[in-house]
Coordinates of C-alpha atoms in Angstrom, one line a residue:
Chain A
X986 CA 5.0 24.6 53.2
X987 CA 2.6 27.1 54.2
X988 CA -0.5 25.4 52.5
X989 CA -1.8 22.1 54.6
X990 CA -1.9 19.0 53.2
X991 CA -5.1 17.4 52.5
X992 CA -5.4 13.7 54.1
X993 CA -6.2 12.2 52.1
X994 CA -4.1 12.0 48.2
X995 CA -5.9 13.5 45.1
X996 CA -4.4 13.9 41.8
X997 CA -6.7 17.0 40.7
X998 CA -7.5 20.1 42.1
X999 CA -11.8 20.4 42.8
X1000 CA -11.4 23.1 39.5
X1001 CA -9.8 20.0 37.2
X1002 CA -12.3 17.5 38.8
X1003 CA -15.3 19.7 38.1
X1004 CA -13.8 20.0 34.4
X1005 CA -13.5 16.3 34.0
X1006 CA -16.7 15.3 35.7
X1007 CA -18.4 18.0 33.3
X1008 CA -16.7 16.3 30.5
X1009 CA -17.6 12.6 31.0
X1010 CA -21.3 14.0 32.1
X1011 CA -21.8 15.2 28.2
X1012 CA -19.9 12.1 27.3
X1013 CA -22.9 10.4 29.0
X1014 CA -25.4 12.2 27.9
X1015 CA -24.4 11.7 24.1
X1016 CA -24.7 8.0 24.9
X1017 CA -27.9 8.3 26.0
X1018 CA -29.4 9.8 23.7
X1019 CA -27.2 7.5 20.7
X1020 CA -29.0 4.1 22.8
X1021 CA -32.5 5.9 23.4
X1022 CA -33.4 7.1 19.6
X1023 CA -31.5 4.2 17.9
X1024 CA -33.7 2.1 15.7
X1025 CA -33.5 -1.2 17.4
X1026 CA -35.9 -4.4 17.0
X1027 CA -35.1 -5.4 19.9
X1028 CA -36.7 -9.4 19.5
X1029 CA -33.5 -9.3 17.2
X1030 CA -31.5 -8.7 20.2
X1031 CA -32.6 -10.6 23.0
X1032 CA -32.9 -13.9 20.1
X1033 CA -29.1 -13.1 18.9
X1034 CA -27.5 -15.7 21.2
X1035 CA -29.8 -18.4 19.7
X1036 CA -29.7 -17.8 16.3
X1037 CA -25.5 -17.2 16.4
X1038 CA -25.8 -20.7 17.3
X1039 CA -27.9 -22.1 14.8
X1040 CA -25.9 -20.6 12.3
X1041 CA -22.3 -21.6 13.7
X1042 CA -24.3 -25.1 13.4
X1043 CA -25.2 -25.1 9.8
X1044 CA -21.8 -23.5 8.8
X1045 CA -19.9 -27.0 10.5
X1046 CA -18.1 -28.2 9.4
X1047 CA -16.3 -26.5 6.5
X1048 CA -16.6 -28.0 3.2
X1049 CA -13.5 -29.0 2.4
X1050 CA -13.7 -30.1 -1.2
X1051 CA -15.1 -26.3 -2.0
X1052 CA -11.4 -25.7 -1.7
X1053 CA -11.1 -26.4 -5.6
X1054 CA -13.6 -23.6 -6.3
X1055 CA -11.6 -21.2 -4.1
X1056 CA -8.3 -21.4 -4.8
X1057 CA -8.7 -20.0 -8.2
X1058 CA -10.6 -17.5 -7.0
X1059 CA -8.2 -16.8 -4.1
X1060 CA -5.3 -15.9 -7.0
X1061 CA -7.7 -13.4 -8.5
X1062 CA -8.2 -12.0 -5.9
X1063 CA -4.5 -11.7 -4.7
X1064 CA -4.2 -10.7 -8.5
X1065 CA -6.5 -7.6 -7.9
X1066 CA -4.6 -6.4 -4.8
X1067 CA -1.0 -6.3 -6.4
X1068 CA -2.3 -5.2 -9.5
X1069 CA -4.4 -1.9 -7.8
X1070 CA -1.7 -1.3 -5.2
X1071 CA 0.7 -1.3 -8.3
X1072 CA -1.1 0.9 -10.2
X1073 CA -1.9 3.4 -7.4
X1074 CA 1.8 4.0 -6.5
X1075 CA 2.1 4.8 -10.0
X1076 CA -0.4 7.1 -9.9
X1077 CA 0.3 8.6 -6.7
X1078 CA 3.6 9.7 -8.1
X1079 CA 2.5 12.5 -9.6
X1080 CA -0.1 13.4 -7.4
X1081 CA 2.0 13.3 -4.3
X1082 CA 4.8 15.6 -6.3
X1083 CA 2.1 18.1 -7.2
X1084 CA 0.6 18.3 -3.4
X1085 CA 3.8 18.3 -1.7
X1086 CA 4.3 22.1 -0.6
X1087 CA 8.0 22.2 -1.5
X1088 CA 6.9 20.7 -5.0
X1089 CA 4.0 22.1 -6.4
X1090 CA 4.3 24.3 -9.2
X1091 CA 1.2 26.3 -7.9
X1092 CA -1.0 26.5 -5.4
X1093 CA -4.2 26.0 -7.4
X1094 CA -2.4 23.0 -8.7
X1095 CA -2.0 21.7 -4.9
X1096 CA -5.7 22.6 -4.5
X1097 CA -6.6 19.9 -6.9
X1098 CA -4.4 17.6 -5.7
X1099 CA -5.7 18.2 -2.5
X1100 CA -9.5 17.2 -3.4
X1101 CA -8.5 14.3 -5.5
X1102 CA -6.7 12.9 -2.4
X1103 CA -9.5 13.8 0.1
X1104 CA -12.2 12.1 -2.4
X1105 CA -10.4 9.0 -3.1
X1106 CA -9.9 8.8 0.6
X1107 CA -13.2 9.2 1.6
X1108 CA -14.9 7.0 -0.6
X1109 CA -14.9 3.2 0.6
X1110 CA -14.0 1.0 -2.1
X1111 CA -16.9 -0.5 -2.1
X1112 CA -18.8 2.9 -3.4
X1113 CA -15.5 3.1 -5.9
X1114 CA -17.0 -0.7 -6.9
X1115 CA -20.4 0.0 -7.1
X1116 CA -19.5 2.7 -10.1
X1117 CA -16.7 1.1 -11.6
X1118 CA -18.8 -1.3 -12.2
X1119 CA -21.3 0.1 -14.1
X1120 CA -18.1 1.7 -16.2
X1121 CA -16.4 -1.9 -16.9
X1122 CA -19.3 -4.2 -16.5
X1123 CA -18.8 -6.7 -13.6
X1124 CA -15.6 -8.3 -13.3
X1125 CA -11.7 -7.7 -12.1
X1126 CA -11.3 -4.9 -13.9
X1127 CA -14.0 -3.2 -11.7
X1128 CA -12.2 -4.2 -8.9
X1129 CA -9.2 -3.1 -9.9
X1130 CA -9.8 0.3 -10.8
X1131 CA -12.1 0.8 -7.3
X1132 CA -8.9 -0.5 -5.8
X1133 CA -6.7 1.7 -7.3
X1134 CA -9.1 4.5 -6.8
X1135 CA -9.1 4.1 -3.4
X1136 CA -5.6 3.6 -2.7
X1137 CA -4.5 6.5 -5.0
X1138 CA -5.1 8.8 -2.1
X1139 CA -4.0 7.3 0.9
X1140 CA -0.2 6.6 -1.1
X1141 CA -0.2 10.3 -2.4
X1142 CA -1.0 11.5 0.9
X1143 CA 1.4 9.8 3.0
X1144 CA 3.8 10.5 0.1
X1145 CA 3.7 14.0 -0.2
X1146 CA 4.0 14.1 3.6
X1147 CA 7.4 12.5 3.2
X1148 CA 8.7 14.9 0.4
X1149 CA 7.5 18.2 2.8
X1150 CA 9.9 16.7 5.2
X1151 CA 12.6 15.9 3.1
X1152 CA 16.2 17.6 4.0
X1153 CA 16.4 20.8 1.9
X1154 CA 20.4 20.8 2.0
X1155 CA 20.6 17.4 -0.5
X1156 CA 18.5 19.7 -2.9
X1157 CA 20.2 22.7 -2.6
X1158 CA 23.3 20.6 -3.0
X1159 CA 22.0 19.0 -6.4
X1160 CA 20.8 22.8 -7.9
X1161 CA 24.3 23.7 -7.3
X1162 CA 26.1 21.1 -9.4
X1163 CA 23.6 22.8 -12.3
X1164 CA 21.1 20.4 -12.5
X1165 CA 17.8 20.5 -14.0
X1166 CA 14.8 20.4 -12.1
X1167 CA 13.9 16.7 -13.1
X1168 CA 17.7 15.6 -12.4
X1169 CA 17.2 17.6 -8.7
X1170 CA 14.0 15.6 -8.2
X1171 CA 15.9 12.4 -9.4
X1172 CA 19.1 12.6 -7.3
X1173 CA 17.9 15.4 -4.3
X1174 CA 14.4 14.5 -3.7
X1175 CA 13.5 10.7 -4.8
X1176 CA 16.6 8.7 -2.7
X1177 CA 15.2 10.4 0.6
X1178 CA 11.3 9.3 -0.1
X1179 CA 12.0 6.2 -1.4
X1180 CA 12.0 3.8 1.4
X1181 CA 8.9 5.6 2.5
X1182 CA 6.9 4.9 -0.5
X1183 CA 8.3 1.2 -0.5
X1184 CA 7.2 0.8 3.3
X1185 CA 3.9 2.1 2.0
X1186 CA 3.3 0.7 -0.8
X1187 CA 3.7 -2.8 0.8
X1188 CA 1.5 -1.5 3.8
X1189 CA -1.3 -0.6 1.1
X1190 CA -1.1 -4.0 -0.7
X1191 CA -1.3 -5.7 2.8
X1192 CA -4.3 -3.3 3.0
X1193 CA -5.9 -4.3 -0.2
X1194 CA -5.2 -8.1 0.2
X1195 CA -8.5 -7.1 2.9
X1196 CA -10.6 -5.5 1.0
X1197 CA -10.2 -7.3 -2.3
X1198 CA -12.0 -9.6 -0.4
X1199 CA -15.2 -7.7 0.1
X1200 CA -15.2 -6.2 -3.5
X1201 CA -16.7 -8.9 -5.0
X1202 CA -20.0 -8.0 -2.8
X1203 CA -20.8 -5.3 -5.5
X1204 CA -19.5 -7.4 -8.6
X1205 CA -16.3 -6.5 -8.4
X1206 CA -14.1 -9.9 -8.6
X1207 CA -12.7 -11.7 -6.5
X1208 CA -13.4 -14.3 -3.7
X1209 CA -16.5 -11.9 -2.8
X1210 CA -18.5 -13.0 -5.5
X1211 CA -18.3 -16.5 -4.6
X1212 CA -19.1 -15.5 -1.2
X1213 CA -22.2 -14.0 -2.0
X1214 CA -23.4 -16.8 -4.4
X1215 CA -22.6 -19.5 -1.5
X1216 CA -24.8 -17.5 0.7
X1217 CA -27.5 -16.4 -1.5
X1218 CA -27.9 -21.0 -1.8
X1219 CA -27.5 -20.9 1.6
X1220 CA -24.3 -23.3 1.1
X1221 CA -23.1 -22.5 4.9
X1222 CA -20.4 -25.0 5.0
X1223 CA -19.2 -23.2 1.5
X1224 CA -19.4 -20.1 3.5
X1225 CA -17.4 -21.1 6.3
X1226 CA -14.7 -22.2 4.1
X1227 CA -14.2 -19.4 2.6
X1228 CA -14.0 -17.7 5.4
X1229 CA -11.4 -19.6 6.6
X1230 CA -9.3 -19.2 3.5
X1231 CA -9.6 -15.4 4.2
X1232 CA -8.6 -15.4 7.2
X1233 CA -5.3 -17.2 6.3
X1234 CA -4.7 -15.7 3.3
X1235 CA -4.6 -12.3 4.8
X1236 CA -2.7 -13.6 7.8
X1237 CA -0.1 -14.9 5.0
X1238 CA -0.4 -11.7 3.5
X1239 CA -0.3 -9.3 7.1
X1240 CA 3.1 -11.9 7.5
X1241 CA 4.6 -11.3 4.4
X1242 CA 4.5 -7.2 4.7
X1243 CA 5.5 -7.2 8.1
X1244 CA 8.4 -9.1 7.2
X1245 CA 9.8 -6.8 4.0
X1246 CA 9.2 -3.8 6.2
X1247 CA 11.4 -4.9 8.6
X1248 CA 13.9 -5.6 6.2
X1249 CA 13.8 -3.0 4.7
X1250 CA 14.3 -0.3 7.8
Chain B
X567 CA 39.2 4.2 -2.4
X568 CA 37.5 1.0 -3.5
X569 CA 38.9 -1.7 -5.6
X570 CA 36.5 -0.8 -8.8
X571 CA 38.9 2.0 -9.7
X572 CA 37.8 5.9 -10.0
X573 CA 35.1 5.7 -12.8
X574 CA 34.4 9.4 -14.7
X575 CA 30.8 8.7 -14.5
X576 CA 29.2 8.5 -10.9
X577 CA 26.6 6.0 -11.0
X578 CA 23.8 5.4 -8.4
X579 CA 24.3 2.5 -6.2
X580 CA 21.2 0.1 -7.1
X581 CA 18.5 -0.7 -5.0
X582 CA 19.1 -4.5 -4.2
X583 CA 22.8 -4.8 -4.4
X584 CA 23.4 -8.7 -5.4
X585 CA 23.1 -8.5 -9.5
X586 CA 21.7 -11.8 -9.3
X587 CA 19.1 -11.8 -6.6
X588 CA 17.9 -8.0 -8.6
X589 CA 17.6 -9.6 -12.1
X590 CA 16.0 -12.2 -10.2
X591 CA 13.7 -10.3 -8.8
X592 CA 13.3 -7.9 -11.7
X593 CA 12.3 -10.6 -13.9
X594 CA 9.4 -12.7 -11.6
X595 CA 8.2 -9.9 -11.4
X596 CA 7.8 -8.6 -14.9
X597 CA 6.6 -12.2 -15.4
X598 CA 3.9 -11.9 -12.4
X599 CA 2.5 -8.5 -14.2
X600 CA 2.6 -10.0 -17.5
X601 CA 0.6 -12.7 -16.5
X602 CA -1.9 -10.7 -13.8
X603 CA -2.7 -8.0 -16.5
X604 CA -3.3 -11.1 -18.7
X605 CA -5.9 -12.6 -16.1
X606 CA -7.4 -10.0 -15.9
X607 CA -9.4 -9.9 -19.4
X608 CA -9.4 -6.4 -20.0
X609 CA -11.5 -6.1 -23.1
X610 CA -11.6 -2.9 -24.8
X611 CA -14.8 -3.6 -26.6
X612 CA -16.0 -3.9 -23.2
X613 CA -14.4 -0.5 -22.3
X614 CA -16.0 1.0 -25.6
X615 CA -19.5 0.1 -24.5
X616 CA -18.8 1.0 -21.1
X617 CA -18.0 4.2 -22.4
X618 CA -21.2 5.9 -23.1
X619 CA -22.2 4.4 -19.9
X620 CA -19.8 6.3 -18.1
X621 CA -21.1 9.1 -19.6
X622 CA -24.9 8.8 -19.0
X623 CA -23.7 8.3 -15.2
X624 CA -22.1 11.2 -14.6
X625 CA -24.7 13.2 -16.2
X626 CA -27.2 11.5 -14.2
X627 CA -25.3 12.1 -11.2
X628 CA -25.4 15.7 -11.9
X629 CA -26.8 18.0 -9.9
X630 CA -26.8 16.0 -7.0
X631 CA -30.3 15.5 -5.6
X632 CA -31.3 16.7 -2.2
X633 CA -34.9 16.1 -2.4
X634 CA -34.5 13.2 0.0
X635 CA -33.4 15.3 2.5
X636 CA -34.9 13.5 5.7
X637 CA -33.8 10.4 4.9
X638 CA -30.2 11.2 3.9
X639 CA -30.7 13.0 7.7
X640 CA -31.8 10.1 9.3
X641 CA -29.0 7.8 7.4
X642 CA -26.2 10.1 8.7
X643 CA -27.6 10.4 12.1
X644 CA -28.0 6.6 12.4
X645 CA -24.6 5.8 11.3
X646 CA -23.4 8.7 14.0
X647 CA -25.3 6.8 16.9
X648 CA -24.2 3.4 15.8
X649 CA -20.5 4.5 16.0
X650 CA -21.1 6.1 19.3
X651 CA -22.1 3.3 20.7
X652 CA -20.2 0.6 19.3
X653 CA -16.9 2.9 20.3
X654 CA -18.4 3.1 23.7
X655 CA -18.8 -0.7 23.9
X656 CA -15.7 -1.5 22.2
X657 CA -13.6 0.7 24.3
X658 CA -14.5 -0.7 28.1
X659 CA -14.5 -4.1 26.9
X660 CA -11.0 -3.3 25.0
X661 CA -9.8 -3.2 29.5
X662 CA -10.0 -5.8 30.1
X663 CA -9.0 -7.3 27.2
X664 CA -5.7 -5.9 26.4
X665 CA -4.9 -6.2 30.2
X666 CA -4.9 -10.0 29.1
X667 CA -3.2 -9.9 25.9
X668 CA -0.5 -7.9 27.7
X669 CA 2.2 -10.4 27.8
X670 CA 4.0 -8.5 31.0
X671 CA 0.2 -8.9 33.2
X672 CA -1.4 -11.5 32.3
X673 CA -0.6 -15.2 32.3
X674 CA -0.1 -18.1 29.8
X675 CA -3.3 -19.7 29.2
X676 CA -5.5 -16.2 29.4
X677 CA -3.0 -14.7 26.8
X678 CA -3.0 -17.1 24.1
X679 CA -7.1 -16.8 24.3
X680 CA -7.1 -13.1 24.1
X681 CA -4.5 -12.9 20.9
X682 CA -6.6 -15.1 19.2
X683 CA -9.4 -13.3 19.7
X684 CA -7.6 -10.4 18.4
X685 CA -6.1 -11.8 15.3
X686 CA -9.7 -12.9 14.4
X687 CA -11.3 -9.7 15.2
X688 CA -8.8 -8.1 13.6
X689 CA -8.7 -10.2 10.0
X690 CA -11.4 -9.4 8.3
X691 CA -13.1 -6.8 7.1
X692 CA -15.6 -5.3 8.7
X693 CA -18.2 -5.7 5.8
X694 CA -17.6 -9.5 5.7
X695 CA -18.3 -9.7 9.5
X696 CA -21.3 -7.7 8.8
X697 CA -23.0 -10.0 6.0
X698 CA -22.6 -12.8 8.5
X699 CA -24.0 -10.9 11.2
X700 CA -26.6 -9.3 9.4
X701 CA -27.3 -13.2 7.8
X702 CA -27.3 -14.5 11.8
X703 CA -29.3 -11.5 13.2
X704 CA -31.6 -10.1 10.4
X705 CA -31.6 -6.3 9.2
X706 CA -30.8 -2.8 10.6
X707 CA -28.5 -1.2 13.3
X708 CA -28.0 -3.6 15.8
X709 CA -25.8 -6.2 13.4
X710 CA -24.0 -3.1 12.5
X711 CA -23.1 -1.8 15.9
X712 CA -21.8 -5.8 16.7
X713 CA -19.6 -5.5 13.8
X714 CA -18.4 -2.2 14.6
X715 CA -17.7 -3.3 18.3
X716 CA -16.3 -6.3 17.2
X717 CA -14.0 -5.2 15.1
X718 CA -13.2 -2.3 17.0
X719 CA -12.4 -4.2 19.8
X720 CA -9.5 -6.0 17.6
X721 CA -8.1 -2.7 16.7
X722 CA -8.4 -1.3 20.2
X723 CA -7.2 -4.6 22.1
X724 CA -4.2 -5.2 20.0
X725 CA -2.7 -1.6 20.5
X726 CA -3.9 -1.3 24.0
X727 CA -1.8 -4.7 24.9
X728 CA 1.1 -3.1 23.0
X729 CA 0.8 0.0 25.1
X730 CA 0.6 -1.8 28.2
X731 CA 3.4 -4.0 27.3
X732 CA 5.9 -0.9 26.9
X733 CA 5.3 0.8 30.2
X734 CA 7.8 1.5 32.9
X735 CA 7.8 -1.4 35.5
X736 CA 9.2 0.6 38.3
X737 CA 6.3 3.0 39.0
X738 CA 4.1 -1.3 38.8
X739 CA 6.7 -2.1 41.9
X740 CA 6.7 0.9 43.7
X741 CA 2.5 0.5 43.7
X742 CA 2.9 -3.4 44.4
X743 CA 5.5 -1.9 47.5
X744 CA 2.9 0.0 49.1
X745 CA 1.0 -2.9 49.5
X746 CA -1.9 -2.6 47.1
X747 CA -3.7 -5.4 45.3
X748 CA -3.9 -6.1 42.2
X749 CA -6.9 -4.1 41.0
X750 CA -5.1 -1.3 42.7
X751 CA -1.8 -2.2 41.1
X752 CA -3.4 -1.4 37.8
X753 CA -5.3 1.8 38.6
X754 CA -2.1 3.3 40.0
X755 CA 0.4 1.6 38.3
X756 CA -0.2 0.9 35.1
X757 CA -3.9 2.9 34.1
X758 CA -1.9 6.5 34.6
X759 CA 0.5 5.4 32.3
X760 CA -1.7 4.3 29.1
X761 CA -4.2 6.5 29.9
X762 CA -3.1 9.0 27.2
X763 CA -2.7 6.7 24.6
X764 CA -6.5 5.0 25.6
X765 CA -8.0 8.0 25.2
X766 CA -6.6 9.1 21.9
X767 CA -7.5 5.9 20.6
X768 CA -10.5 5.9 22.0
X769 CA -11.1 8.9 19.4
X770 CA -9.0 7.2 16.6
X771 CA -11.9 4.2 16.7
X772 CA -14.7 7.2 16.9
X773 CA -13.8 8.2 13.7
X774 CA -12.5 4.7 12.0
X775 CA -16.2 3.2 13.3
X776 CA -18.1 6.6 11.6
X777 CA -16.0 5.8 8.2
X778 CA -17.2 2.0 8.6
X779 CA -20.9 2.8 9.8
X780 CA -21.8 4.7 6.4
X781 CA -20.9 1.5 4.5
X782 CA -21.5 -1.3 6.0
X783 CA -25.2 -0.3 5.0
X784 CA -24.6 -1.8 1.9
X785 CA -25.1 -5.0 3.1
X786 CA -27.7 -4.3 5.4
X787 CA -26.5 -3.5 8.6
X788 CA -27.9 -0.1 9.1
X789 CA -26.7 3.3 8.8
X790 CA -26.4 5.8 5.6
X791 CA -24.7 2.8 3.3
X792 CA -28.2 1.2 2.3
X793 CA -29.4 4.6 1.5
X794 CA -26.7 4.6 -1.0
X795 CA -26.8 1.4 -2.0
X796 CA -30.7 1.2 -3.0
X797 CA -30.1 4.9 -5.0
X798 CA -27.4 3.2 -7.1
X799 CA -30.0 0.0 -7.7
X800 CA -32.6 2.3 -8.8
X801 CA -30.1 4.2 -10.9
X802 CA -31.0 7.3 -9.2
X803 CA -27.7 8.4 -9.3
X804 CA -28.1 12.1 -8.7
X805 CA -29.5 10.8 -5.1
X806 CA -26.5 8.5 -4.8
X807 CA -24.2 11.9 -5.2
X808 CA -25.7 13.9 -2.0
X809 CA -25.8 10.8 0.1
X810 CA -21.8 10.5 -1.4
X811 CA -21.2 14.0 -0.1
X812 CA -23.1 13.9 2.5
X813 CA -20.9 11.1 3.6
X814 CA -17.8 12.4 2.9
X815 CA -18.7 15.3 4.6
X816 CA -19.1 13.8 7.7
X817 CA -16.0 11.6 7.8
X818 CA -13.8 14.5 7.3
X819 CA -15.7 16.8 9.6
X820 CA -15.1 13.6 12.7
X821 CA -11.2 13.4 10.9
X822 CA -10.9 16.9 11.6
X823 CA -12.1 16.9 15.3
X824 CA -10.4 13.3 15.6
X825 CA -7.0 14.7 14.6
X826 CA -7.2 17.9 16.7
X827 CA -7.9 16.3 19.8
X828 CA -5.1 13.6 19.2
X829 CA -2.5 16.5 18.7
X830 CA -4.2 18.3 22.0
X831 CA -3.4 15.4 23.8
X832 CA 0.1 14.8 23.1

């Protein structure tokens, strides 16, 4: 080797270094300035550790016997998950087929497809909540629609991902026995995305199991409505408990979906 | 050939092979639907009346109104900074947490501690753990960016450990061999490793946090979300649409940068 050998071991050359140091230096200064013009009360701050506290005190211990009031409550809101994520793969069907590059009858179609996805994507299901509602009136079927709504987009996406990448020879294969174009979609396209949009679907409900929870904040059903009520009396130990039951219930329901996936692949 | 004989007619082979697990199956479930659609009281006088409602929405909504300009502007910008730092928080705490949830460095006791933490940050939803901190704290932008870190720090901790657990031992030993300590054992042993995967998750949680910082306004823990949330009160629902775009906008624009730095990196 003609070049000598620094001492001393360095991963970068001083060119890389420079680079990296100039990165992490913007980094820093995007920090800065994201801590400096923050709107901050700071008494809030520095009185945080006291008043987390005071309010882990009122909220023990859980009422137990508020159990009665949940459970039923609890299965609605397990009702709204299956029921959306049910109703979105259903939906998402058709979207997925008409997005899918290998499927869609027309690009403008896709385009559509496209901006359906993207919206129901984008939108939290708790803004899909807050207009449902004022469609259906407060209730389930507010929750269930924002549900769907919000689902709808995230199945047809990861769908029509699947059918780009399907193997085109099974296809081929089926338009040469003389099949029809829905009988190629049956038996060339559907058998190869099918254990995707079961993995998914099951992922999603897992998913909504979660948020059904939260729906209720905007009137939408659920255990969230019972939530807000305990807090808006200031019922902490009510609160507590239904936290708890949350917490295993989407634990029970995280167990469940990891289990059928695995079964599954 | 099987024993079932050559049959004219190919048939598919059915999903769940036992015929009495599938009817099994086929029928709770049917049952299940029946009775959740049921449950759910869907009344189409209700739907009738909702109807018109519907209606008047969307033509309230319609044009969207940008007269609020500035403070649709500061709502954006406020949920920007709140994810920048909640994502800077929540990824140097996420070290030294996943280091202990790594079941290959850390020991026993110290494990068990950290997955819990994990599974609780990780449970619920960050709007529910922003009512309570909102509740414990009071209003604005600091509850929010606890949530966000908090929850972030699940995310970030669980698939960090999982990272850490799947790395090659050997180049760990052949550090240990030279004789460094532990803290050096990790910078040159394990850090260079994970280091990819840290810092494309590091811009995954940029963009999950922005997503979660325009909402969890709604309950009052700063950002765009109340914005939104006191338009649709008012029923100024053309306001409500340019803070909607305005918000969508912005998640796609950080999905965009997210997703071509992540492909960059790999």
């Amino acid at each position: 080797m003609t070049e000598i050998q620094p001492a001393i071991w360095k991963r970068f050359s001083k060119k890389q270094s420079l680079e990296r140091y100039g990165i992490e230096f913007v980094l820093l200064l995007i920090f800065i300035w994201a801590t400096q013009s923050v709107d901050i009360y700071w008494p809030f701050v520095t009185d945080a550790p006291a008043q987390a506290v005071d309010l882990l005190h009122r909220m023990t211990p859980p009422s137990v016997v508020f159990i009665k009031a949940i459970i039923p409550s609890m299965i609605e809101t397990i009702n709204i998950a299956t029921l959306s994520t049910i109703f979105a793969v259903i939906l998402s069907f058709p979207l997925a087929i008409l997005n899918a590059r290998n499927t869609t009858p027309h690009p403008i179609v896709q385009m559509v497809a496209r901006v359906i996805i993207v919206t129901s994507r984008s939108v939290n299901e708790l803004v899909w909540g807050l207009i449902f509602v004022v469609f259906f009136g407060p209730g389930v079927v507010a929750g269930v629609a924002a549900l769907t709504m919000r689902s709808l987009g995230f199945m047809a996406k990861l769908v029509s991902e699947s059918i780009e990448e399907i193997d085109h020879g099974q296809v081929e294969a089926m338009r040469a026995t003389g099949a029809n174009g829905a009988k190629v979609f049956i038996f060339g396209v559907l058998p190869q995305v099918m254990p995707i949009i079961i993995g998914t679907s099951i992922f999603r409900w897992d998913i909504n199991i979660r948020q059904s929870s939260v729906i209720g904040l905007v009137g939408a059903g659920g255990i969230g409505i019972l939530l807000t009520s305990s807090m808006n009396m200031f019922k902490w130990q009510n609160v507590s408990m239904i936290l708890i039951s949350i917490f295993v219930v989407v634990l029970a329901g995280e167990y469940v979906s990891a289990t059928v996936r695995k079964k599954l692949t | 050939m099987s024993d079932t004989g050559a049959s004219t007619v190919w048939k598919r082979d059915h999903f769940i092979k036992n015929p009495i697990l599938r009817w099994i199956v086929i029928l709770v479930g049917s049952a299940y639907l029946i009775y959740a659609i049921n449950d759910m009281n869907f009344n189409l006088d209700r739907m009738r009346t909702g109807w018109p409602r519907a209606v008047d929405f969307f033509q309230r909504m319609f044009p969207p109104d940008y007269s609020r300009w500035t403070m649709i502007y500061k709502g954006v910008f406020e949920s920007l900074q709140m994810a920048i730092i909640a994502t800077t928080v929540s990824i140097f705490l996420a070290i030294p947490l996943s280091l202990a949830a790594a079941a290959n460095i850390s020991v026993k006791f110290v494990y068990v501690i950290a997955r819990a933490f994990i599974v609780l940050a990780r449970s619920f939803p960050p709007i529910l753990v922003a009512i309570m901190f909102v509740k414990a704290f009071g209003f604005g932008p600091f509850p929010g960016i606890l949530t966000l870190s908090f929850t972030a720090l699940g995310f970030m901790g669980k698939l960090l450990a999982e990272a850490i657990e799947n790395i090659d031992k050997g180049q760990v030993e052949a550090v240990r061999a030279t004789g460094a300590n532990w803290f050096k054992v990790q910078l040159y042993g394990v850090a260079p490793q994970v280091l990819p995967r840290y810092v494309g998750l590091s811009i995954y949680l940029l963009d999950i946090n922005l997503r979660a910082s325009t909402i969890i306004g709604i309950v009052g823990a700063g950002g765009i979300g109340g914005a939104l949330f006191n338009a649709f009160h008012r029923y100024e629902y053309d306001t409500a649409l340019a803070i909607l775009i305005a918000i969508i906008v912005i998640v796609l624009v950080m999905e965009f940068i997210s997703s071509k730095v992540r492909s960059r990196l790999q």
